[in-house]
Coordinates of N, CA and C and ligand atoms in Angstrom, one line a residue:
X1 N 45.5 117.6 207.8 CA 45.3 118.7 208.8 C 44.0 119.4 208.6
X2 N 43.3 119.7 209.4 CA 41.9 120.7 209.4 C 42.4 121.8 209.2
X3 N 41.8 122.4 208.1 CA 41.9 123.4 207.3 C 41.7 124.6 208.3
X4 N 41.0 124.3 209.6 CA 41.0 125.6 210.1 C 42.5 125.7 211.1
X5 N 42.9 124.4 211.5 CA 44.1 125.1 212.2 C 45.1 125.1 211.7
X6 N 44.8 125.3 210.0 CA 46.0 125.3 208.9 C 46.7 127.3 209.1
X7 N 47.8 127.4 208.9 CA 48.6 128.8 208.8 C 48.1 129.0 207.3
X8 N 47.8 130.1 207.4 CA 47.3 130.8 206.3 C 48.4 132.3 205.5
X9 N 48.6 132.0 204.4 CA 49.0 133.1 203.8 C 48.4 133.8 203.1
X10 N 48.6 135.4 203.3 CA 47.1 136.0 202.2 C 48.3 137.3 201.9
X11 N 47.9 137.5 200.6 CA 48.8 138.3 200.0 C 47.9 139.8 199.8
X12 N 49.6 140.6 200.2 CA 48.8 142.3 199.9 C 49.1 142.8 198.8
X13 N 47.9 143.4 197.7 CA 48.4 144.0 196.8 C 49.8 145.0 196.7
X14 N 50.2 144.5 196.0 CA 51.7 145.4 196.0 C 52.3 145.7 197.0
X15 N 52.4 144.8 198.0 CA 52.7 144.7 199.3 C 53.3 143.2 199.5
X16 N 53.4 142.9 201.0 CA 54.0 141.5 201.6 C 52.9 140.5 201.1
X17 N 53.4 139.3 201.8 CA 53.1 138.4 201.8 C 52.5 138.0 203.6
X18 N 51.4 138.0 204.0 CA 51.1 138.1 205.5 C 50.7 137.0 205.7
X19 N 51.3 136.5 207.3 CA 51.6 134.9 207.4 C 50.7 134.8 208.5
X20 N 49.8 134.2 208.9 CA 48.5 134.0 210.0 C 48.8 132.5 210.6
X21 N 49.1 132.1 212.1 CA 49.1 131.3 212.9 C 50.6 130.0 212.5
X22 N 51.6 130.6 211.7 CA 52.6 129.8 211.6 C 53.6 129.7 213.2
X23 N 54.1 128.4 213.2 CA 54.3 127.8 214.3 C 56.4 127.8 213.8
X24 N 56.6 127.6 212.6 CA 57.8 127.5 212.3 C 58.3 128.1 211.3
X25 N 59.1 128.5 211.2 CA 59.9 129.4 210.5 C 61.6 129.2 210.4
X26 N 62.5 128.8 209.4 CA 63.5 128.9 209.7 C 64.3 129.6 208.4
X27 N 65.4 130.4 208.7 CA 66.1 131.7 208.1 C 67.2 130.6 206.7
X28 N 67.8 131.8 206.3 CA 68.5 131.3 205.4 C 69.7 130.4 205.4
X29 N 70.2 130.7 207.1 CA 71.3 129.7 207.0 C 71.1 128.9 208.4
X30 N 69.9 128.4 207.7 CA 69.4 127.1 208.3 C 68.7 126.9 209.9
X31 N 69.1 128.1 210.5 CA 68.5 128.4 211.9 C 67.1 129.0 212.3
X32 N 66.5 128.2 213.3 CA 65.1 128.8 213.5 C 64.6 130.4 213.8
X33 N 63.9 131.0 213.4 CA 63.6 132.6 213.4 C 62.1 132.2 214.4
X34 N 62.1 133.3 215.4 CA 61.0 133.5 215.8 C 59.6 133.4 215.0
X35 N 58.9 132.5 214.8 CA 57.6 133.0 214.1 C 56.8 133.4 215.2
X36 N 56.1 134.4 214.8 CA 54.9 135.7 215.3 C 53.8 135.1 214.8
X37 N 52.6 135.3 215.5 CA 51.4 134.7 215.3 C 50.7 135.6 214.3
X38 N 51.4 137.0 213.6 CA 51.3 137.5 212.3 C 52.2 137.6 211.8
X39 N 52.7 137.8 210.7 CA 53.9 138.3 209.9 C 54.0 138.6 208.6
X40 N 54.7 140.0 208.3 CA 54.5 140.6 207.3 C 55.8 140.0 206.5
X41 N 56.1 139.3 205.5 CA 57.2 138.8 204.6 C 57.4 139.3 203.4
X42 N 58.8 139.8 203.2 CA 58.6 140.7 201.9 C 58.9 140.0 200.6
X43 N 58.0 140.5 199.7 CA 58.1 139.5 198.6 C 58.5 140.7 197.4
X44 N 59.0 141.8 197.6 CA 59.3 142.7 196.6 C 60.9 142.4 196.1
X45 N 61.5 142.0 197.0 CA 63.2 141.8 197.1 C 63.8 142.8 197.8
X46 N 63.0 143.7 197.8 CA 64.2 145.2 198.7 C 64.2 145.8 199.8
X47 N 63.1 144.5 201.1 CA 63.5 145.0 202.2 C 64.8 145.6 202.9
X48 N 65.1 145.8 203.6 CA 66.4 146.3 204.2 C 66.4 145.1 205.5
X49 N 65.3 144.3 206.4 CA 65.1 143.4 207.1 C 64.6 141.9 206.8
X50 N 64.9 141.9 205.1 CA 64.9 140.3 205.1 C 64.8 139.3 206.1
X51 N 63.9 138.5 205.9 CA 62.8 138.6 205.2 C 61.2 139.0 205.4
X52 N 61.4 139.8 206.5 CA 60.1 140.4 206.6 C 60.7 142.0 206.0
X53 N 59.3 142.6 205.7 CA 58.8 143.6 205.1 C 59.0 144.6 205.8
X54 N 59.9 145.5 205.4 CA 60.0 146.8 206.3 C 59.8 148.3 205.4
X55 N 58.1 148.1 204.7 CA 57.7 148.8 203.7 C 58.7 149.3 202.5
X56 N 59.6 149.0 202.2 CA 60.2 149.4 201.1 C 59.8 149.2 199.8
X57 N 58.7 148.3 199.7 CA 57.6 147.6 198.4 C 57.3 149.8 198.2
X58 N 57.1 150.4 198.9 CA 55.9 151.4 198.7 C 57.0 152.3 197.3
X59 N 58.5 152.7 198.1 CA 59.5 153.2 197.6 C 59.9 153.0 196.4
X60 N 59.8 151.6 196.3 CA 60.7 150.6 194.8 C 59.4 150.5 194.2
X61 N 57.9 150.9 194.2 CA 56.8 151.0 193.3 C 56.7 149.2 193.2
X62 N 56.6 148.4 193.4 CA 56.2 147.0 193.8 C 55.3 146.8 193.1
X63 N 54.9 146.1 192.3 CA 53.7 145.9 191.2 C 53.5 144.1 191.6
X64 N 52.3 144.0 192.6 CA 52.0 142.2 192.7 C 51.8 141.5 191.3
X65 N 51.5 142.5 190.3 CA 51.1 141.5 188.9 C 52.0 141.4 188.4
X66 N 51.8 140.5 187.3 CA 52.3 139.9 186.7 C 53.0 140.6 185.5
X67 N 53.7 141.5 185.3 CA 54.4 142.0 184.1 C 55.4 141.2 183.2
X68 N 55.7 140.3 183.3 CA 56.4 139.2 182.6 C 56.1 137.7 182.4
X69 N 56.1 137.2 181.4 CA 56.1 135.7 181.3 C 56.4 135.0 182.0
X70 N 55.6 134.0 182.5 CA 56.2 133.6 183.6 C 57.8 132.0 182.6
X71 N 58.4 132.0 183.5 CA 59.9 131.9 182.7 C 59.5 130.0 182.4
X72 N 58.8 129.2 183.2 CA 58.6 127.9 182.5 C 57.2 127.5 181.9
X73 N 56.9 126.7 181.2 CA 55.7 126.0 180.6 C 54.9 125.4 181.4
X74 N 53.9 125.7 181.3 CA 53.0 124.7 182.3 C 52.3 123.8 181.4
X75 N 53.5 122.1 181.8 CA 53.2 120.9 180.8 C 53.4 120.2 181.7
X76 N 52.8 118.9 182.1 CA 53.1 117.9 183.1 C 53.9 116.7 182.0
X77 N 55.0 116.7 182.6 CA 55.9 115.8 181.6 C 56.1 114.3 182.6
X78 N 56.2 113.4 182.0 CA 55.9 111.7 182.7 C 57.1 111.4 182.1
X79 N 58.1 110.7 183.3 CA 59.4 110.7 183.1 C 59.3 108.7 183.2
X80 N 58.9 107.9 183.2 CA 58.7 106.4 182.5 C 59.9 105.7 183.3
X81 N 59.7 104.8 184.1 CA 60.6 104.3 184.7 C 59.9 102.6 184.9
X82 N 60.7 101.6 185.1 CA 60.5 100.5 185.3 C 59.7 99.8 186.3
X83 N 60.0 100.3 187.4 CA 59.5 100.1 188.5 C 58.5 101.9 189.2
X84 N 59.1 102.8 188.6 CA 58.7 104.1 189.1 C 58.1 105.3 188.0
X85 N 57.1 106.3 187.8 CA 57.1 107.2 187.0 C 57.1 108.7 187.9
X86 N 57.9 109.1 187.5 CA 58.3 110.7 187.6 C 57.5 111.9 186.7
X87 N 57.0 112.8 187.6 CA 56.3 113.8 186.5 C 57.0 115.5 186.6
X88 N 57.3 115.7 186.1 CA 58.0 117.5 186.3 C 57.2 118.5 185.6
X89 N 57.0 119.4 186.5 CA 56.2 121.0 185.6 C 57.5 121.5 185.6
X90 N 57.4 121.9 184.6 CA 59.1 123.5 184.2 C 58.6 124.6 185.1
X91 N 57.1 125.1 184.8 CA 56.7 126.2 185.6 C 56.9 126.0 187.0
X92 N 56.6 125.1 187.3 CA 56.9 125.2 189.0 C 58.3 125.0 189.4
X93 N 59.3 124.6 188.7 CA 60.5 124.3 189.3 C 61.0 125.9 190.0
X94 N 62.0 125.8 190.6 CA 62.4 126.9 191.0 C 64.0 126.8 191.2
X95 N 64.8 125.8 190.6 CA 65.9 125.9 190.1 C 66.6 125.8 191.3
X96 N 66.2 125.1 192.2 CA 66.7 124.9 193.4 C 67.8 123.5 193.6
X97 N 67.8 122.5 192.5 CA 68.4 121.9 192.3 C 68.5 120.8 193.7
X98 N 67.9 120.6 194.0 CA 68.0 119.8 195.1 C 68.1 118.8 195.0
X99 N 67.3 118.1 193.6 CA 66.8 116.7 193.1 C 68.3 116.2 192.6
X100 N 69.1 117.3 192.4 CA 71.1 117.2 191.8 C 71.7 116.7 192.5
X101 N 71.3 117.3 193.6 CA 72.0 117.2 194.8 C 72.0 115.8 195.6
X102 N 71.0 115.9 195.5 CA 70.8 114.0 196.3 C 71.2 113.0 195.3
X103 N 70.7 113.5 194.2 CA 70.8 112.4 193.4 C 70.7 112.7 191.5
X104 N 72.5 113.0 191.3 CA 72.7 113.5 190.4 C 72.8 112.8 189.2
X105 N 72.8 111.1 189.5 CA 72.4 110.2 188.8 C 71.1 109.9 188.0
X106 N 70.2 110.1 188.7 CA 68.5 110.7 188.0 C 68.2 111.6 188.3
X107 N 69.2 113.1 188.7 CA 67.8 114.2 187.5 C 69.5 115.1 187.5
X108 N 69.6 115.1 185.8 CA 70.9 115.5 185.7 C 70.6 116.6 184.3
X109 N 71.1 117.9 184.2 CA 70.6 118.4 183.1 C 71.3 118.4 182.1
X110 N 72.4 117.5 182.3 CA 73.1 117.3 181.1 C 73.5 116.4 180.3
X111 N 72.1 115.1 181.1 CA 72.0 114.0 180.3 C 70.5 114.0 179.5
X112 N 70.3 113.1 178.4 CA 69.0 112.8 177.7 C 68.3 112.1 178.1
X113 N 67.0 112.4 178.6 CA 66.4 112.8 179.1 C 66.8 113.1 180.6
X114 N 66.3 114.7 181.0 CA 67.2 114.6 182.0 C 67.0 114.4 183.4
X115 N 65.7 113.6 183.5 CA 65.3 112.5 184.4 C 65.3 111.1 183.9
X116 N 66.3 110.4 184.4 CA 66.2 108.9 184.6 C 65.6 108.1 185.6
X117 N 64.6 107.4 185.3 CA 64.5 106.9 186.9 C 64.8 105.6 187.1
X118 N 65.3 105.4 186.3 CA 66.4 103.7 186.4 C 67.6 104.1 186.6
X119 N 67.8 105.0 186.6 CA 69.5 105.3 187.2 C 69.8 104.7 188.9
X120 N 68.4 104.9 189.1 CA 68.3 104.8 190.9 C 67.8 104.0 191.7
X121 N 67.9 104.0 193.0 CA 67.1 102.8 193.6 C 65.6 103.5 193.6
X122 N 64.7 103.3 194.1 CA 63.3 104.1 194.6 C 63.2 104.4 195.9
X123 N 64.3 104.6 196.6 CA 64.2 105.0 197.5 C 65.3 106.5 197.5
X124 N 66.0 106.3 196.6 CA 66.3 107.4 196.2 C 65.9 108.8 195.3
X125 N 64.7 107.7 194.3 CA 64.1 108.6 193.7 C 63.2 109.2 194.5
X126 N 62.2 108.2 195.7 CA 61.6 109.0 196.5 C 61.9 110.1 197.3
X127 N 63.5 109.7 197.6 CA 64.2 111.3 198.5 C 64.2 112.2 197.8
X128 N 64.5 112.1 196.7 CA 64.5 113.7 195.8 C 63.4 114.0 195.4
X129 N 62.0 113.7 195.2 CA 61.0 114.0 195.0 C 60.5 115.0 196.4
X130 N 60.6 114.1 197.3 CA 60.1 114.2 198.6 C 61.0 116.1 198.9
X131 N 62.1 115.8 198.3 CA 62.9 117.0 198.8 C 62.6 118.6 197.8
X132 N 61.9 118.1 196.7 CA 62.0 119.3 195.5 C 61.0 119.9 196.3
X133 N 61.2 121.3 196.9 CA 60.6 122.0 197.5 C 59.4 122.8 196.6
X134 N 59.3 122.7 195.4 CA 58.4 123.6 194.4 C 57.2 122.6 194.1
X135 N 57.2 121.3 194.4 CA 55.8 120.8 194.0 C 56.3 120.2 192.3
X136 N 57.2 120.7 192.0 CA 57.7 120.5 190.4 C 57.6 118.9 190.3
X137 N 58.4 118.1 191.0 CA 58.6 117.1 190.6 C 57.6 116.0 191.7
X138 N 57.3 114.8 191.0 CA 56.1 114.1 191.9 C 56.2 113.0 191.1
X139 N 55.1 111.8 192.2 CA 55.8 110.2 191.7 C 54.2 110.5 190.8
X140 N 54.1 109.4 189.7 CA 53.0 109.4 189.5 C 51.5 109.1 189.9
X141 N 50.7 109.8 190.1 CA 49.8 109.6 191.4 C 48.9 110.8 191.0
X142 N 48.4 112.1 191.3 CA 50.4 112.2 191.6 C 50.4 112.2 193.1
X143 N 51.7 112.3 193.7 CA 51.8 112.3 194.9 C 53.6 112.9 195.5
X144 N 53.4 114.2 195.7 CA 54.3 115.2 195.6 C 54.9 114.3 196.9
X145 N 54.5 113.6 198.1 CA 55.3 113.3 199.6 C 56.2 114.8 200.4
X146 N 55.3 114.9 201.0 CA 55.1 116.4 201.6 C 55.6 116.3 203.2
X147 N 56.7 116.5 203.4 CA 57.1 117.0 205.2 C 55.9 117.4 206.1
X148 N 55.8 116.7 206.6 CA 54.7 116.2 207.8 C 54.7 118.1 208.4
X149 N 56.0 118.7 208.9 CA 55.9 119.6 209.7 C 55.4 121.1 208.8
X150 N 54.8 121.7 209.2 CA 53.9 123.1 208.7 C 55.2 124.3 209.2
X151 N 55.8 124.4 207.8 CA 56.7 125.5 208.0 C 57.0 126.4 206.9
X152 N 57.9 127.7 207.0 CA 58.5 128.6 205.5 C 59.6 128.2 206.2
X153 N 60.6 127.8 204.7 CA 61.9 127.9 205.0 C 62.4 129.1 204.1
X154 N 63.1 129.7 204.1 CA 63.8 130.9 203.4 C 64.9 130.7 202.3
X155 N 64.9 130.5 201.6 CA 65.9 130.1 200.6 C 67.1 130.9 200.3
X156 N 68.2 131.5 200.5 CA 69.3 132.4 200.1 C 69.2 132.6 199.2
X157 N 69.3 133.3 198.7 CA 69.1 133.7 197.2 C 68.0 134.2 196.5
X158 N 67.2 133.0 197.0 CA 65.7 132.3 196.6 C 64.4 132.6 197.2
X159 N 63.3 131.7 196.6 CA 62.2 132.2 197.2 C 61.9 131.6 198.6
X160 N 60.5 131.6 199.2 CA 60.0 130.7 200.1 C 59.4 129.4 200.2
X161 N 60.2 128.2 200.8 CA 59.6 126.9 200.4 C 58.2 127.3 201.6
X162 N 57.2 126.5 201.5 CA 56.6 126.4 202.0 C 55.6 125.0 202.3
X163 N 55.9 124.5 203.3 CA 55.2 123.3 203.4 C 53.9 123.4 204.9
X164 N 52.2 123.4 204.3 CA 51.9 123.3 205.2 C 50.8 124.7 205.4
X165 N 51.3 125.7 205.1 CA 50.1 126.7 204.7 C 49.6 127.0 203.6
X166 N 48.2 127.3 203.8 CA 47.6 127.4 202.6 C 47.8 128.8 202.0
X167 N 47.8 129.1 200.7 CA 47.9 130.5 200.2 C 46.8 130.6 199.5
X168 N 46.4 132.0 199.5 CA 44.8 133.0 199.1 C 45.4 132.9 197.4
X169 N 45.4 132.1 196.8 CA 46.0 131.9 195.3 C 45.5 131.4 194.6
X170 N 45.7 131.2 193.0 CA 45.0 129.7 192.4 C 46.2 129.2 192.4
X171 N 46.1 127.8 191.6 CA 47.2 127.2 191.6 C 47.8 127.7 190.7
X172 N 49.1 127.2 190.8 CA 50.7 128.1 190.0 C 50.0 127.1 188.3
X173 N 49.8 126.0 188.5 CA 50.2 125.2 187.5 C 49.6 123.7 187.4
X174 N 49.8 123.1 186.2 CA 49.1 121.5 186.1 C 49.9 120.8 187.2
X175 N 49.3 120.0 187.6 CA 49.8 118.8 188.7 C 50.6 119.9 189.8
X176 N 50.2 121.0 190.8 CA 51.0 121.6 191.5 C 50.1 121.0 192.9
X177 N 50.9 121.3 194.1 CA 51.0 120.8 195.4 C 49.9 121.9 196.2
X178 N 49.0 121.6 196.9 CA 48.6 122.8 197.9 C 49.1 122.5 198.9
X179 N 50.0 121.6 199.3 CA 51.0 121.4 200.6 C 51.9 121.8 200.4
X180 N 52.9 121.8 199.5 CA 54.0 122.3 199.4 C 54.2 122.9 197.9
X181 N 54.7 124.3 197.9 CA 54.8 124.9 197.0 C 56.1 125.7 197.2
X182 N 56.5 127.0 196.1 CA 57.6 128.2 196.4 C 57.1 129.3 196.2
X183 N 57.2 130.2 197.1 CA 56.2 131.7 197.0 C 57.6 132.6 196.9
X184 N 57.4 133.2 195.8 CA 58.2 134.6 195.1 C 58.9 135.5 195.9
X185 N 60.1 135.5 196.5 CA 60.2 137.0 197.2 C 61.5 138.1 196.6
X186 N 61.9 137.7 195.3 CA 62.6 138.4 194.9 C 62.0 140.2 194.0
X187 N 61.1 139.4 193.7 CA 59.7 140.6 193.0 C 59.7 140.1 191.3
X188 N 60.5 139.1 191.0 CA 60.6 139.2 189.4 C 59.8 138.4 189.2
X189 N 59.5 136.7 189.6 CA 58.6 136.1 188.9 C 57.5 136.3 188.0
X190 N 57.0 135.5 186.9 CA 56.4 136.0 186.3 C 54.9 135.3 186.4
X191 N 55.2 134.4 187.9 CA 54.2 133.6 188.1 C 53.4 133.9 189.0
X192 N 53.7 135.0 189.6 CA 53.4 135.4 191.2 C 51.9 134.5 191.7
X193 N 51.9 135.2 192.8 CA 52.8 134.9 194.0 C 53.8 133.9 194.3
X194 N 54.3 132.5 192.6 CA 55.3 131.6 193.1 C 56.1 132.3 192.4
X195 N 57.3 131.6 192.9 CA 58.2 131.7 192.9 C 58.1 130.8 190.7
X196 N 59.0 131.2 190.1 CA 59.5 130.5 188.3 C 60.7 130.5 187.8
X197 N 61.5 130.7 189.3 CA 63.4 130.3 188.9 C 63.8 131.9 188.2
X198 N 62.7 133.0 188.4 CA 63.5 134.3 187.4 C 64.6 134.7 188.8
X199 N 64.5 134.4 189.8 CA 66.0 134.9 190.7 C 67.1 134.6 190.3
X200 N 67.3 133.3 189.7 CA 68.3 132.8 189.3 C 68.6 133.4 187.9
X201 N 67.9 133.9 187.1 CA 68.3 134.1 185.8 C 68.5 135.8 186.2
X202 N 68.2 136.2 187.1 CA 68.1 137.8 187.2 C 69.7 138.3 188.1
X203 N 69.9 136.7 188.9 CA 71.1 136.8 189.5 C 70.9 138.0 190.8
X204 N 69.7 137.4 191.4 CA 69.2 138.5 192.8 C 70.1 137.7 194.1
X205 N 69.8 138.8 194.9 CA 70.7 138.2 196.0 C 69.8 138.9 197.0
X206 N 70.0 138.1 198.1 CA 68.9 138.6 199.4 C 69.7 139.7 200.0
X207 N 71.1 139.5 200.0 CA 72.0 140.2 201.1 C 72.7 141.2 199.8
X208 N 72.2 142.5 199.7 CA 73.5 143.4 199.3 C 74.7 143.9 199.4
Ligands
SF4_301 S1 62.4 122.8 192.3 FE1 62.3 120.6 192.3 S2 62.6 119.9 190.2 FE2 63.2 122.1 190.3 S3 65.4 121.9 190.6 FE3 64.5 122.1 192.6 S4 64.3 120.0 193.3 FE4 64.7 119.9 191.1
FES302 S1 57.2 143.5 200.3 FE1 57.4 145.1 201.8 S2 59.5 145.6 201.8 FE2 59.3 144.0 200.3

């Protein structure tokens, strides 16, 4: 895609996350939301209008930095397969479990090592790669295989997948995606502006 008619995300100090020329947007339970040719997204966790920003960052004192560790390591691990190699950053994951979901046979956290990639066909391991929305997991290459379409999906619970805009950021981490990544909207990460799985350990919820 040309970088100029890419959607751009540029983040406000202690403030939203503001979205410039996105075409798609879809909500948490799965249905498309009007995207606006701006948009202010709140990345503090305590809008009242999830998930845009309806200044309550100012109220809840919203701090964009970093005050915490961010919760995984940034190590590119090579998961050795016969026909295929898999690579995972801990830092980038975002606990989304997706890669379980399709395919609980290779990436299971309660087996040794807990990517196999002979458990599967390669076209399976490609679906769950293709599907880990955080850029975490990738074939070796690397080569994350990134959804054609330029969109934020909304995660319940969770952060923002994003496939397709660029963000005013460095990168989160070793081997991370600038196509597809997870941008923070709970306020705890310690990775900011991504998203580092602290919603799940903080036990945030979007809906009070
Ligand atoms: S972010 Fe990727 S690696 Fe982490 S749990 Fe989700 S799908 Fe698996
Ligand atoms: S960032 Fe503005 S209300 Fe959350």
């Amino acid at each position: 895609m040309d970088d100029n008619d890419r959607a751009k995300i540029e983040l406000r100090q202690n403030g939203p996350l503001v979205v410039k020329g996105l075409t798609s947007m879809v909500g948490e339970d799965g249905a498309e939301l009007e995207a606006k040719p701006v948009m202010a997204l709140c990345r503090c966790g305590q809008s009242r209008t999830k998930p845009f920003c309806d200044g309550s960052h100012k109220e809840a004192g919203f701090l964009s930095e970093n005050l915490t560790p961010a919760a995984g390591r940034d190590r590119l691990i090579a998961y050795q397969g016969a026909e295929v190699t898999i690579t995972y950053n801990p830092l980038l994951c975002s606990h989304t479990a997706e890669c379980g979901r399709l395919a609980r046979h290779i990436f299971n956290p309660d087996q040794k090592p807990w990517i196999q990639p002979d458990n599967g066909t390669r076209d399976e391991v490609s679906s769950a790669v293709a599907a880990c929305p955080s850029g975490a997991l990738a074939l070796i290459g690397p080569e994350h295989l990134v959804p054609e379409r330029a969109e934020i999906k909304v995660e319940k619970n969770g952060p923002y997948w994003v496939t397709g805009p660029s963000v005013a950021a460095p990168s989160p981490g070793e081997g991370a995606c600038t196509d597809k990544f997870v941008l923070c909207r709970c306020g705890h990460s310690g990775n900011k502006p991504y998203c580092d799985g602290s919603h799940r350990d903080k036990g945030w919820k979007s809906q009070s």
